[in-house]
Coordinates of C-alpha atoms and ligand atoms in Angstrom, one line a residue:
X1366 CA 31.5 -12.2 -25.2
X1367 CA 27.8 -11.7 -24.7
X1368 CA 25.8 -14.8 -23.9
X1369 CA 23.7 -16.2 -26.7
X1370 CA 20.3 -17.6 -25.7
X1371 CA 17.4 -19.2 -27.4
X1372 CA 13.9 -17.9 -27.0
X1373 CA 13.1 -20.9 -24.8
X1374 CA 16.1 -20.0 -22.5
X1375 CA 15.0 -16.4 -22.4
X1376 CA 11.6 -17.6 -21.2
X1377 CA 13.1 -19.7 -18.5
X1378 CA 15.4 -16.9 -17.4
X1379 CA 12.5 -14.5 -17.0
X1380 CA 10.5 -17.2 -15.1
X1381 CA 13.5 -17.6 -12.8
X1382 CA 13.9 -13.9 -12.4
X1383 CA 10.3 -13.6 -11.4
X1384 CA 10.8 -16.0 -8.6
X1385 CA 8.7 -18.8 -10.2
X1386 CA 9.4 -22.1 -8.3
X1387 CA 6.8 -24.4 -9.9
X1388 CA 5.4 -24.7 -13.4
X1389 CA 2.4 -26.9 -14.1
X1390 CA 2.4 -28.2 -17.7
X1391 CA 2.2 -30.7 -20.4
X1392 CA 4.5 -31.0 -23.4
X1393 CA 3.9 -31.2 -27.1
X1394 CA 5.3 -30.3 -30.5
X1395 CA 5.0 -26.5 -30.5
X1396 CA 6.4 -26.1 -27.0
X1397 CA 9.3 -28.6 -27.3
X1398 CA 12.0 -26.0 -27.3
X1399 CA 10.8 -24.7 -24.0
X1400 CA 10.9 -28.2 -22.6
X1401 CA 14.3 -28.7 -24.0
X1402 CA 15.6 -25.7 -22.1
X1403 CA 13.8 -26.5 -18.9
X1404 CA 16.2 -29.0 -17.4
X1405 CA 18.9 -26.3 -17.4
X1406 CA 16.8 -24.5 -14.8
X1407 CA 16.5 -26.8 -11.8
X1408 CA 14.9 -24.0 -9.8
X1409 CA 11.9 -24.2 -12.0
X1410 CA 10.2 -27.4 -10.8
X1411 CA 7.9 -28.8 -13.5
X1412 CA 4.8 -30.7 -12.5
X1413 CA 3.5 -33.0 -15.3
X1414 CA -0.3 -32.9 -15.1
X1415 CA -2.5 -35.5 -16.8
X1416 CA -4.7 -32.9 -18.6
X1417 CA -3.9 -29.2 -19.4
X1418 CA -7.1 -28.1 -17.7
X1419 CA -5.6 -29.3 -14.5
X1420 CA -2.4 -27.3 -15.1
X1421 CA -4.4 -24.1 -15.3
X1422 CA -6.4 -25.0 -12.1
X1423 CA -3.3 -26.0 -10.3
X1424 CA -1.6 -22.6 -11.2
X1425 CA -4.8 -20.9 -10.1
X1426 CA -4.9 -22.8 -6.8
X1427 CA -1.2 -21.9 -6.2
X1428 CA -1.9 -18.3 -6.9
X1429 CA -4.9 -18.1 -4.7
X1430 CA -3.0 -19.7 -1.8
X1431 CA 0.1 -17.6 -1.9
X1432 CA -0.7 -14.5 -3.9
X1433 CA 2.1 -15.0 -6.4
X1434 CA 1.4 -15.7 -10.0
X1435 CA 0.8 -19.4 -10.9
X1436 CA 2.3 -20.6 -14.1
X1437 CA 1.0 -23.2 -16.6
X1438 CA 2.4 -24.3 -19.9
X1439 CA 0.8 -26.1 -22.8
X1440 CA 1.5 -26.9 -26.4
X1441 CA -0.4 -25.3 -29.3
X1442 CA -3.9 -26.5 -30.5
X1443 CA -5.5 -29.0 -28.2
X1444 CA -3.0 -28.3 -25.4
X1445 CA -3.9 -24.6 -25.5
X1446 CA -7.6 -25.1 -25.8
X1447 CA -7.5 -27.5 -22.8
X1448 CA -6.4 -24.5 -20.8
X1449 CA -9.4 -22.5 -21.6
X1450 CA -11.7 -23.6 -18.8
X1451 CA -9.0 -23.0 -16.2
X1452 CA -8.2 -19.5 -17.6
X1453 CA -11.9 -18.6 -17.6
X1454 CA -12.1 -19.8 -14.0
X1455 CA -9.1 -17.7 -13.0
X1456 CA -10.5 -14.7 -14.8
X1457 CA -13.9 -14.9 -13.1
X1458 CA -12.3 -15.1 -9.6
X1459 CA -9.5 -12.6 -10.2
X1460 CA -6.6 -15.0 -9.9
X1461 CA -3.1 -14.2 -11.3
X1462 CA -2.2 -17.0 -13.7
X1463 CA 0.4 -16.8 -16.4
X1464 CA -0.2 -19.3 -19.2
X1465 CA 2.6 -20.0 -21.7
X1466 CA 1.5 -21.7 -24.9
X1467 CA 3.5 -22.9 -27.8
X1468 CA 2.3 -21.8 -31.2
X1469 CA 3.1 -23.1 -34.7
X1470 CA 6.0 -21.4 -36.4
X1471 CA 5.4 -17.9 -37.6
X1472 CA 5.5 -18.9 -41.3
X1473 CA 2.7 -21.4 -40.7
X1474 CA 0.3 -19.1 -38.8
X1475 CA -3.0 -18.6 -40.5
X1476 CA -2.6 -21.7 -42.7
X1477 CA -4.5 -24.2 -40.6
X1478 CA -1.2 -25.8 -39.8
X1479 CA -1.1 -29.0 -37.8
X1480 CA -2.2 -28.2 -34.2
X1481 CA -2.7 -24.5 -35.0
X1482 CA -5.4 -22.7 -33.2
X1483 CA -5.9 -19.0 -32.6
X1484 CA -5.6 -19.2 -28.9
X1485 CA -5.3 -15.4 -28.6
X1486 CA -8.6 -15.0 -30.3
X1487 CA -10.2 -17.8 -28.2
X1488 CA -8.9 -16.4 -24.9
X1489 CA -9.4 -12.7 -25.6
X1490 CA -12.6 -12.5 -23.5
X1491 CA -11.4 -14.8 -20.7
X1492 CA -8.0 -13.3 -19.9
X1493 CA -6.9 -10.0 -18.5
X1494 CA -4.4 -9.8 -21.3
X1495 CA -3.0 -12.0 -24.0
X1496 CA -0.2 -11.6 -26.5
X1497 CA 1.4 -13.4 -29.4
X1498 CA 5.1 -12.9 -29.3
X1499 CA 6.3 -12.1 -32.8
X1500 CA 10.1 -11.9 -32.3
X1501 CA 12.7 -13.0 -29.7
X1502 CA 13.7 -9.4 -29.2
X1503 CA 10.4 -8.7 -27.4
X1504 CA 10.1 -12.0 -25.6
X1505 CA 11.7 -11.0 -22.3
X1506 CA 9.7 -7.8 -22.1
X1507 CA 6.4 -9.5 -23.0
X1508 CA 7.0 -12.2 -20.4
X1509 CA 7.8 -9.7 -17.6
X1510 CA 4.8 -7.7 -18.6
X1511 CA 2.6 -10.9 -18.4
X1512 CA 3.6 -11.2 -14.7
X1513 CA 3.2 -7.5 -14.0
X1514 CA -0.3 -7.4 -15.6
X1515 CA -1.4 -10.6 -13.9
X1516 CA -0.5 -9.3 -10.5
X1517 CA -1.1 -5.6 -10.8
X1518 CA -4.3 -4.0 -9.5
X1519 CA -7.2 -6.5 -9.7
X1520 CA -5.4 -9.8 -10.5
X1521 CA -6.2 -12.0 -13.5
X1522 CA -4.9 -14.5 -16.0
X1523 CA -2.5 -13.5 -18.8
X1524 CA -1.6 -15.7 -21.8
X1525 CA 1.7 -15.5 -23.8
X1526 CA 1.6 -17.4 -27.1
X1527 CA 5.1 -18.2 -28.4
X1528 CA 5.6 -19.6 -31.9
X1529 CA 8.0 -22.5 -32.0
X1530 CA 10.5 -20.8 -34.2
X1531 CA 10.6 -17.8 -31.7
X1532 CA 11.4 -20.3 -29.0
X1533 CA 14.3 -21.5 -31.2
X1534 CA 15.5 -18.1 -32.3
X1535 CA 18.7 -16.9 -30.8
X1536 CA 19.7 -13.6 -29.4
X1537 CA 22.6 -12.0 -27.6
X1538 CA 21.3 -11.7 -24.0
X1539 CA 21.7 -8.4 -22.4
X1540 CA 19.1 -9.1 -19.7
X1541 CA 16.3 -8.0 -22.0
X1542 CA 15.5 -4.5 -23.0
X1543 CA 12.6 -3.1 -20.9
X1544 CA 11.5 -4.2 -17.5
X1545 CA 7.8 -4.3 -17.8
X1546 CA 7.5 -0.9 -16.1
X1547 CA 5.8 0.5 -19.2
X1548 CA 2.6 -1.5 -18.6
X1549 CA 2.6 -0.9 -14.9
X1550 CA 2.8 2.8 -15.6
X1551 CA 0.0 2.6 -18.1
X1552 CA -2.2 0.8 -15.6
X1553 CA -1.3 3.2 -12.9
X1554 CA -2.4 6.1 -15.0
X1555 CA -5.7 4.4 -15.7
X1556 CA -6.2 3.7 -12.1
X1557 CA -5.3 7.2 -11.1
X1558 CA -8.0 8.6 -13.4
X1559 CA -10.6 6.1 -12.4
X1560 CA -10.0 6.7 -8.7
X1561 CA -9.8 10.5 -8.7
X1562 CA -8.7 11.4 -5.2
X1563 CA -11.3 14.1 -4.9
X1564 CA -14.1 11.7 -5.6
X1565 CA -12.5 9.0 -3.4
X1566 CA -12.2 11.4 -0.5
X1567 CA -15.7 12.6 -1.0
X1568 CA -16.9 9.0 -1.1
X1569 CA -15.1 8.1 2.1
X1570 CA -16.4 11.1 3.8
X1571 CA -20.0 10.3 2.9
X1572 CA -19.5 6.6 3.7
X1573 CA -18.3 7.5 7.2
X1574 CA -21.3 9.8 7.7
X1575 CA -23.7 7.0 6.6
X1576 CA -21.9 4.5 8.9
X1577 CA -22.5 6.8 11.8
X1578 CA -26.2 7.5 11.1
X1579 CA -27.5 4.1 9.7
X1580 CA -29.7 2.1 12.0
X1581 CA -29.4 -1.2 10.1
X1582 CA -25.9 -1.2 8.5
X1583 CA -24.2 -4.3 7.1
X1584 CA -20.6 -4.9 5.9
X1585 CA -20.5 -7.3 3.0
X1586 CA -17.1 -8.7 2.4
X1587 CA -15.9 -10.3 -0.8
X1588 CA -12.8 -11.8 -2.4
X1589 CA -11.1 -8.4 -2.6
X1590 CA -10.6 -8.4 1.1
X1591 CA -8.6 -11.7 0.8
X1592 CA -6.7 -10.4 -2.2
X1593 CA -5.8 -7.2 -0.4
X1594 CA -4.9 -8.9 2.9
X1595 CA -7.3 -6.6 4.7
X1596 CA -8.4 -9.1 7.3
X1597 CA -7.3 -7.2 10.3
X1598 CA -8.5 -3.9 9.1
X1599 CA -12.0 -5.2 8.3
X1600 CA -12.1 -6.9 11.7
X1601 CA -11.2 -3.6 13.3
X1602 CA -13.8 -1.7 11.3
X1603 CA -16.5 -4.2 12.4
X1604 CA -15.4 -4.1 16.0
X1605 CA -15.3 -0.3 16.1
X1606 CA -18.8 0.0 14.7
X1607 CA -20.5 -3.2 15.8
X1608 CA -21.7 -3.7 12.2
X1609 CA -22.7 -7.3 11.3
X1610 CA -20.3 -8.9 8.7
X1611 CA -21.6 -10.9 5.8
X1612 CA -19.0 -12.9 3.8
X1613 CA -19.8 -13.9 0.1
X1614 CA -18.8 -17.3 -1.2
X1615 CA -15.4 -16.0 -2.2
X1616 CA -15.2 -13.9 0.9
X1617 CA -15.5 -16.9 3.2
X1618 CA -12.5 -17.0 5.6
X1619 CA -11.9 -13.3 5.2
X1620 CA -13.6 -12.9 8.6
X1621 CA -13.5 -15.5 11.3
X1622 CA -16.7 -17.4 11.6
X1623 CA -16.0 -17.7 15.3
X1624 CA -16.3 -13.9 15.6
X1625 CA -19.5 -12.7 17.2
X1626 CA -19.9 -10.1 14.5
X1627 CA -19.9 -12.7 11.7
X1628 CA -23.4 -13.2 10.3
X1629 CA -23.0 -15.7 7.5
X1630 CA -23.2 -16.1 3.7
X1631 CA -25.8 -14.3 1.6
X1632 CA -27.6 -15.2 -1.6
X1633 CA -29.0 -18.3 -3.2
X1634 CA -28.0 -20.7 -0.5
X1635 CA -27.4 -18.1 2.2
X1636 CA -29.0 -18.4 5.6
X1637 CA -32.5 -17.0 5.9
X1638 CA -31.6 -14.5 8.6
X1639 CA -28.7 -13.2 6.5
X1640 CA -30.9 -12.6 3.5
X1641 CA -33.6 -11.0 5.7
X1642 CA -31.0 -8.7 7.2
X1643 CA -30.0 -7.6 3.7
X1644 CA -33.6 -7.0 2.8
X1645 CA -34.1 -4.9 5.9
X1646 CA -30.8 -3.1 5.9
X1647 CA -30.6 0.6 5.5
X1648 CA -26.9 0.6 4.6
X1649 CA -24.7 -1.9 2.9
X1650 CA -21.0 -1.3 2.7
X1651 CA -19.7 -3.8 0.1
X1652 CA -15.9 -4.3 0.1
X1653 CA -14.2 -6.1 -2.7
X1654 CA -17.2 -7.9 -4.3
X1655 CA -19.2 -7.6 -7.5
X1656 CA -22.7 -8.2 -6.2
X1657 CA -22.9 -11.4 -8.3
X1658 CA -26.4 -12.6 -9.2
X1659 CA -26.0 -15.6 -6.9
X1660 CA -25.6 -13.0 -4.1
X1661 CA -28.4 -10.6 -5.0
X1662 CA -31.1 -12.8 -6.5
X1663 CA -33.4 -10.5 -8.5
X1664 CA -31.4 -7.3 -8.4
X1665 CA -34.5 -5.2 -8.8
X1666 CA -35.7 -6.4 -5.4
X1667 CA -32.3 -6.6 -3.7
X1668 CA -31.8 -4.7 -0.5
X1669 CA -34.7 -2.3 -1.3
X1670 CA -34.2 -0.1 1.8
X1671 CA -30.4 0.1 1.6
X1672 CA -28.1 2.8 0.4
X1673 CA -25.1 1.1 -1.1
X1674 CA -21.5 2.0 -0.6
X1675 CA -19.3 0.0 -3.0
X1676 CA -15.6 -0.2 -2.5
X1677 CA -13.7 -2.0 -5.2
X1678 CA -10.3 -1.8 -6.9
X1679 CA -11.8 -2.3 -10.3
X1680 CA -13.9 0.7 -11.4
X1681 CA -15.8 -1.4 -13.9
X1682 CA -17.4 -3.4 -11.1
X1683 CA -19.0 -0.4 -9.6
X1684 CA -22.7 -0.1 -10.6
X1685 CA -22.4 -3.2 -12.8
X1686 CA -24.9 -5.3 -11.0
X1687 CA -26.4 -3.0 -8.4
X1688 CA -26.5 0.7 -8.4
X1689 CA -24.1 2.1 -5.8
X1690 CA -24.9 5.4 -4.2
X1691 CA -21.3 5.9 -3.2
X1692 CA -18.5 4.4 -5.2
X1693 CA -15.0 4.2 -3.8
X1694 CA -12.4 2.9 -6.2
X1695 CA -9.3 1.7 -4.4
X1696 CA -7.5 -1.2 -2.7
X1697 CA -9.7 -2.8 0.0
X1698 CA -7.1 -2.5 2.7
X1699 CA -6.2 1.2 2.0
X1700 CA -9.9 2.1 1.8
X1701 CA -10.8 0.3 5.0
X1702 CA -7.8 2.0 6.8
X1703 CA -9.1 5.3 5.6
X1704 CA -12.6 4.5 7.0
X1705 CA -11.1 3.3 10.2
X1706 CA -9.3 6.6 10.7
X1707 CA -12.6 8.5 10.4
X1708 CA -15.4 6.3 11.9
X1709 CA -16.4 6.9 15.5
X1710 CA -17.0 3.9 17.8
X1711 CA -20.7 2.9 17.9
X1712 CA -22.8 -0.1 18.6
X1713 CA -25.7 -1.7 16.7
X1714 CA -27.5 -3.5 19.6
X1715 CA -31.1 -2.9 18.4
X1716 CA -30.2 -4.0 14.9
X1717 CA -28.5 -7.2 16.2
X1718 CA -31.6 -7.9 18.3
X1719 CA -33.7 -7.6 15.2
X1720 CA -31.5 -9.9 13.2
X1721 CA -31.4 -12.5 16.0
X1722 CA -35.2 -12.5 15.8
X1723 CA -34.8 -13.6 12.1
X1724 CA -32.8 -16.6 13.0
X1725 CA -34.5 -19.9 12.7
X1726 CA -33.7 -23.4 13.6
X1727 CA -31.7 -25.0 10.8
X1728 CA -34.3 -26.1 8.3
X1729 CA -32.1 -28.6 6.6
X1730 CA -33.9 -31.9 6.7
X1731 CA -31.4 -34.7 6.8
X1732 CA -32.6 -38.2 7.2
X1733 CA -29.4 -40.2 7.2
X1734 CA -26.8 -40.3 10.0
X1735 CA -23.9 -39.2 7.9
X1736 CA -24.7 -35.5 7.3
X1737 CA -22.5 -33.2 5.4
X1738 CA -22.2 -31.0 8.5
X1739 CA -21.0 -33.9 10.5
X1740 CA -18.4 -34.9 7.9
X1741 CA -17.1 -31.3 7.6
X1742 CA -16.9 -30.9 11.3
X1743 CA -14.9 -34.2 11.5
X1744 CA -12.4 -32.9 8.9
X1745 CA -12.1 -29.7 10.7
X1746 CA -11.6 -31.3 14.1
X1747 CA -9.2 -34.0 12.9
X1748 CA -7.0 -31.4 11.0
X1749 CA -7.2 -29.1 14.0
X1750 CA -8.6 -26.4 11.7
X1751 CA -5.2 -26.1 10.0
X1752 CA -6.4 -27.4 6.6
X1753 CA -7.1 -25.4 3.5
X1754 CA -10.4 -26.7 2.0
X1755 CA -10.6 -26.6 -1.8
X1756 CA -14.2 -27.3 -2.8
X1757 CA -15.6 -28.3 -6.2
X1758 CA -19.0 -27.2 -7.5
X1759 CA -22.4 -28.4 -6.5
X1760 CA -24.3 -29.2 -3.3
X1761 CA -21.2 -30.2 -1.4
X1762 CA -19.7 -26.7 -2.2
X1763 CA -22.6 -25.1 -0.6
X1764 CA -22.4 -27.4 2.4
X1765 CA -18.7 -26.6 2.8
X1766 CA -19.5 -22.8 2.5
X1767 CA -22.3 -23.1 5.1
X1768 CA -21.0 -25.7 7.6
X1769 CA -17.2 -25.7 7.6
X1770 CA -16.2 -23.5 10.6
X1771 CA -13.6 -21.2 9.0
X1772 CA -11.4 -19.4 11.4
X1773 CA -8.2 -18.8 9.4
X1774 CA -7.8 -16.3 6.6
X1775 CA -7.8 -17.6 3.0
X1776 CA -8.4 -21.3 3.9
X1777 CA -11.4 -21.6 1.7
X1778 CA -10.7 -21.9 -2.1
X1779 CA -13.4 -22.6 -4.6
X1780 CA -14.5 -21.7 -8.1
X1781 CA -17.1 -19.1 -7.3
X1782 CA -17.6 -17.1 -10.5
X1783 CA -17.4 -19.7 -13.2
X1784 CA -18.6 -22.6 -11.0
X1785 CA -16.2 -25.0 -12.6
X1786 CA -16.8 -28.7 -11.8
X1787 CA -13.5 -30.5 -11.7
X1788 CA -11.7 -27.6 -10.1
X1789 CA -11.0 -29.0 -6.6
X1790 CA -8.6 -31.8 -7.2
X1791 CA -6.1 -30.0 -9.5
X1792 CA -6.5 -26.7 -7.7
X1793 CA -5.6 -28.5 -4.4
X1794 CA -2.4 -29.7 -6.1
X1795 CA -1.4 -26.0 -6.6
X1796 CA -2.5 -25.1 -3.1
X1797 CA -0.4 -27.9 -1.6
X1798 CA 2.7 -26.5 -3.5
X1799 CA 2.0 -23.0 -2.0
X1800 CA 1.5 -24.4 1.5
X1801 CA 3.8 -27.4 1.9
X1802 CA 3.5 -29.2 5.1
X1803 CA 0.0 -28.1 5.8
X1804 CA -3.1 -30.2 5.2
X1805 CA -5.0 -29.6 1.9
X1806 CA -8.3 -31.2 1.4
X1807 CA -10.1 -31.3 -2.0
X1808 CA -13.8 -31.8 -1.5
X1809 CA -15.8 -32.9 -4.5
X1810 CA -19.0 -34.5 -5.5
X1811 CA -19.0 -37.8 -7.3
X1812 CA -19.7 -35.9 -10.6
X1813 CA -17.0 -33.3 -10.3
X1814 CA -14.5 -35.7 -9.0
X1815 CA -14.8 -37.8 -12.1
X1816 CA -14.0 -34.7 -14.2
X1817 CA -10.4 -34.5 -13.0
X1818 CA -9.7 -37.6 -10.9
X1819 CA -6.9 -38.5 -13.3
X1820 CA -4.8 -36.0 -11.4
X1821 CA -4.3 -38.6 -8.6
X1822 CA -1.5 -39.8 -10.9
X1823 CA 0.1 -36.4 -10.9
X1824 CA 0.1 -36.4 -7.1
X1825 CA 1.8 -39.7 -6.9
X1826 CA 4.4 -38.9 -9.5
X1827 CA 5.2 -35.6 -7.8
X1828 CA 4.8 -36.7 -4.2
X1829 CA 1.9 -34.3 -3.4
X1830 CA -0.1 -35.4 -0.4
X1831 CA -3.5 -33.9 -1.2
X1832 CA -6.3 -35.5 0.7
X1833 CA -9.5 -36.0 -1.3
X1834 CA -13.0 -36.3 0.0
X1835 CA -15.8 -37.4 -2.3
X1836 CA -19.4 -36.8 -1.3
X1837 CA -21.1 -39.6 -3.1
X1838 CA -24.8 -39.2 -3.5
X1839 CA -25.1 -41.1 -6.9
X1840 CA -26.4 -37.9 -8.5
X1841 CA -25.2 -34.7 -10.1
X1842 CA -26.8 -33.5 -6.9
X1843 CA -27.2 -29.8 -7.4
X1844 CA -28.9 -30.2 -10.8
X1845 CA -31.0 -33.0 -9.4
X1846 CA -32.1 -30.6 -6.7
X1847 CA -33.2 -28.1 -9.3
X1848 CA -35.0 -30.9 -11.2
X1849 CA -36.8 -31.9 -8.0
X1850 CA -37.9 -28.3 -7.2
X1851 CA -38.5 -26.8 -10.6
X1852 CA -38.9 -29.6 -13.1
X1853 CA -41.4 -31.9 -11.4
X1854 CA -38.8 -34.3 -10.2
X1855 CA -37.8 -35.4 -13.7
X1856 CA -34.3 -36.6 -13.1
X1857 CA -33.0 -36.3 -16.6
X1858 CA -29.3 -37.2 -17.0
X1859 CA -28.5 -36.6 -13.3
X1860 CA -28.1 -40.2 -11.9
X1861 CA -24.4 -40.8 -12.2
X1862 CA -22.6 -44.1 -12.0
X1863 CA -19.2 -44.1 -10.4
X1864 CA -16.4 -46.6 -10.2
X1865 CA -15.6 -48.2 -6.8
X1866 CA -13.5 -45.2 -5.5
X1867 CA -11.7 -47.3 -2.9
X1868 CA -10.6 -49.7 -5.5
X1869 CA -9.7 -46.8 -7.7
X1870 CA -7.4 -45.5 -4.9
X1871 CA -5.9 -49.0 -4.7
X1872 CA -5.3 -49.1 -8.4
X1873 CA -3.4 -45.8 -8.1
X1874 CA -1.6 -47.3 -5.0
X1875 CA -2.9 -44.7 -2.5
X1876 CA -4.9 -45.1 0.6
X1877 CA -8.7 -45.2 0.1
X1878 CA -11.5 -45.4 2.6
X1879 CA -15.3 -45.7 2.4
X1880 CA -17.4 -44.1 5.1
X1881 CA -21.0 -45.3 5.3
X1882 CA -21.8 -44.4 8.9
X1883 CA -21.0 -41.5 11.0
X1884 CA -19.1 -43.6 13.4
X1885 CA -16.5 -44.5 10.7
X1886 CA -15.8 -40.9 9.7
X1887 CA -13.2 -39.9 12.3
X1888 CA -11.1 -43.0 11.8
X1889 CA -11.1 -42.7 8.0
X1890 CA -10.2 -39.0 8.1
X1891 CA -7.5 -39.7 10.7
X1892 CA -6.0 -42.5 8.7
X1893 CA -6.0 -40.4 5.6
X1894 CA -4.2 -37.6 7.5
X1895 CA -1.6 -40.1 8.9
X1896 CA -0.8 -41.5 5.5
X1897 CA 2.2 -39.5 4.1
X1898 CA 0.9 -39.5 0.6
X1899 CA -2.4 -38.6 -1.1
X1900 CA -5.5 -40.3 0.2
X1901 CA -9.1 -40.6 -0.7
X1902 CA -12.1 -40.8 1.5
X1903 CA -15.5 -41.6 0.0
X1904 CA -18.5 -40.5 2.0
X1905 CA -21.8 -42.2 1.2
X1906 CA -24.2 -39.5 1.8
X1907 CA -28.0 -39.4 1.6
X1908 CA -28.9 -39.6 -2.1
X1909 CA -31.6 -37.0 -2.2
X1910 CA -30.4 -34.6 0.4
X1911 CA -31.0 -31.0 -0.5
X1912 CA -29.3 -27.7 0.3
X1913 CA -31.6 -25.4 2.2
X1914 CA -32.5 -22.7 2.2
X1915 CA -32.6 -21.8 -1.5
X1916 CA -33.7 -18.7 -3.3
X1917 CA -35.2 -19.9 -6.6
X1918 CA -33.3 -18.5 -9.6
X1919 CA -34.6 -15.1 -10.5
X1920 CA -36.5 -14.6 -7.2
X1921 CA -35.7 -12.0 -4.6
X1922 CA -33.9 -12.7 -1.4
X1923 CA -37.2 -12.5 0.4
X1924 CA -38.5 -15.6 -1.2
X1925 CA -36.5 -18.6 0.2
X1926 CA -37.5 -22.2 -0.1
X1927 CA -36.8 -23.5 3.4
X1928 CA -37.9 -27.1 3.1
X1929 CA -39.1 -29.8 0.6
X1930 CA -41.5 -27.9 -1.7
X1931 CA -44.8 -29.3 -2.7
X1932 CA -43.7 -29.8 -6.3
X1933 CA -41.0 -32.1 -5.0
X1934 CA -43.7 -34.7 -4.5
X1935 CA -45.0 -34.4 -8.1
X1936 CA -44.3 -37.1 -10.6
Ligands
LIG2576 C1 -17.9 -28.1 -15.9 C2 -19.3 -28.0 -15.4 N1 -20.3 -28.7 -16.1 C3 -21.6 -28.6 -15.6 C4 -21.9 -27.9 -14.5 C5 -23.3 -27.7 -14.0 N2 -23.4 -28.3 -12.7 C6 -23.4 -27.5 -11.6 S1 -23.5 -28.4 -10.2 C7 -23.6 -29.8 -11.0 C8 -23.8 -31.1 -10.3 C9 -22.5 -31.5 -9.5 O1 -22.6 -32.8 -9.1 P1 -21.6 -33.5 -8.1 O2 -20.2 -33.2 -8.6 O3 -21.9 -34.9 -8.0 O4 -21.8 -32.7 -6.8 P2 -23.1 -32.6 -5.9 O5 -23.9 -31.4 -6.4 O6 -23.8 -33.9 -5.9 O7 -22.5 -32.3 -4.5 C10 -23.6 -29.6 -12.4 C11 -23.7 -30.7 -13.4 C12 -20.8 -27.1 -13.9 N3 -21.0 -26.3 -12.9 N4 -19.5 -27.3 -14.4

């Protein structure tokens, strides 16, 4: 007798078949059949978040940390719309997330039924793919495809919307009809044509020639290197050629910052010598990045002397932001291996000497004793550099990017593309699942922390020992900095009140510490680490500290602000 399964059971079977071990979600009317089936699948651990946005960020954090698809689940209507920010975040940063949403029954669709929302329409521009499953007969195939599409090629989020009656429909289970290969084949065909071998080979040949002849070459490394696991190959390429390596915000930790060939971060808050190197370079080999506007500043004035080689898996990225003279479409690792086989050893001593001449003393004026750099150094030292740092969005994010001494691949996780405040705390939950037994720190500002701090409850209920650092400056600091520099110091809507975070920790029953002086930092971080559960450390930092240097929005990389501008004193 063939087994008869409900749609909900089919969904769970496919999740299990895909090796899913954790699902972040929140129940509700239209997804109840799925939740009814879930207890029959003890391999699928469910984590009840406190807000669906957190489910999407947790799935995203999980995916970024282990490279497998992260799964989040929500009900129709408000549950589904609460996922939106998390999906857009995953889309911008190429993270493989599979979102499963309940939908009102098919007979009610289009009738403004209770909790009906067109989540396919809403998420169309912010997912790699989305699909409304119309019948149980296609449910297994669509679900498998969702995983294949999320992970295949350049990763991204996929949403499957499953009407409640489809979850309740029954079918004779024969393992499902297709195996998702159809989509993989289609994508392969697309990729094959986009990365025509002749043009790829020609591109590699020309890139090798340029790398041999350039006097001022740079390697610029992005998230694609982390996604492709190309650390060793990129290091080997740099070492063979002596070319300085720049890591973008999402490329941080793709190349050890202890390595003598590491130069730093480019762009809006990049070091002055890094941006000057870009402006003087005669060759930039970009690997797995999209030349985001936060990296380039005014694109018309970006790297005016450089010929650009752009290596990316996604052909639509090539030439999107900066014109590439040589486009190489392909996996970062494979392409770097191909370069490695052809480049001849060389050195760039004169170029290094020139760059070292650009270096300045750190211009960051910091008046208090408890500097962000000191705090981050303390977290690094106390954790023995083993921690994964998940940062939120704002000034502290830039301080983390600039000052945390990353040595280990893929230990820096942040929302780079969308810049989603509230990301760090829930994403850290997902990271902790992917890396059990290793320290995970969520580092937030007092603003972003208050956007998702409700997730402390999730950590407690699920026994997830994420450590949280809050950089409390009493402001939405990054916006306040812009107001100081560009709006005559009119601090409109940026002072922000916070609860007593130590008492908040107490209310949740977790360890909480406040650090007001540098001398208290090490003990607080150590005690947080020793506590077996989640812990929170609030750092009272200087209220009006700024991130320097800064390229004003729309300016070129040659126009950094390196200290308090005159306009800062106006008003
Ligand atoms: C969801 C969301 N809303 C608004 C913004 C705009 N924004 C960027 S940085 C920032 C201030 C962040 O303040 P805080 O979390 O206190 O961190 P700080 O900059 O002080 O380190 C704001 C409001 C954003 N990035 N994300």
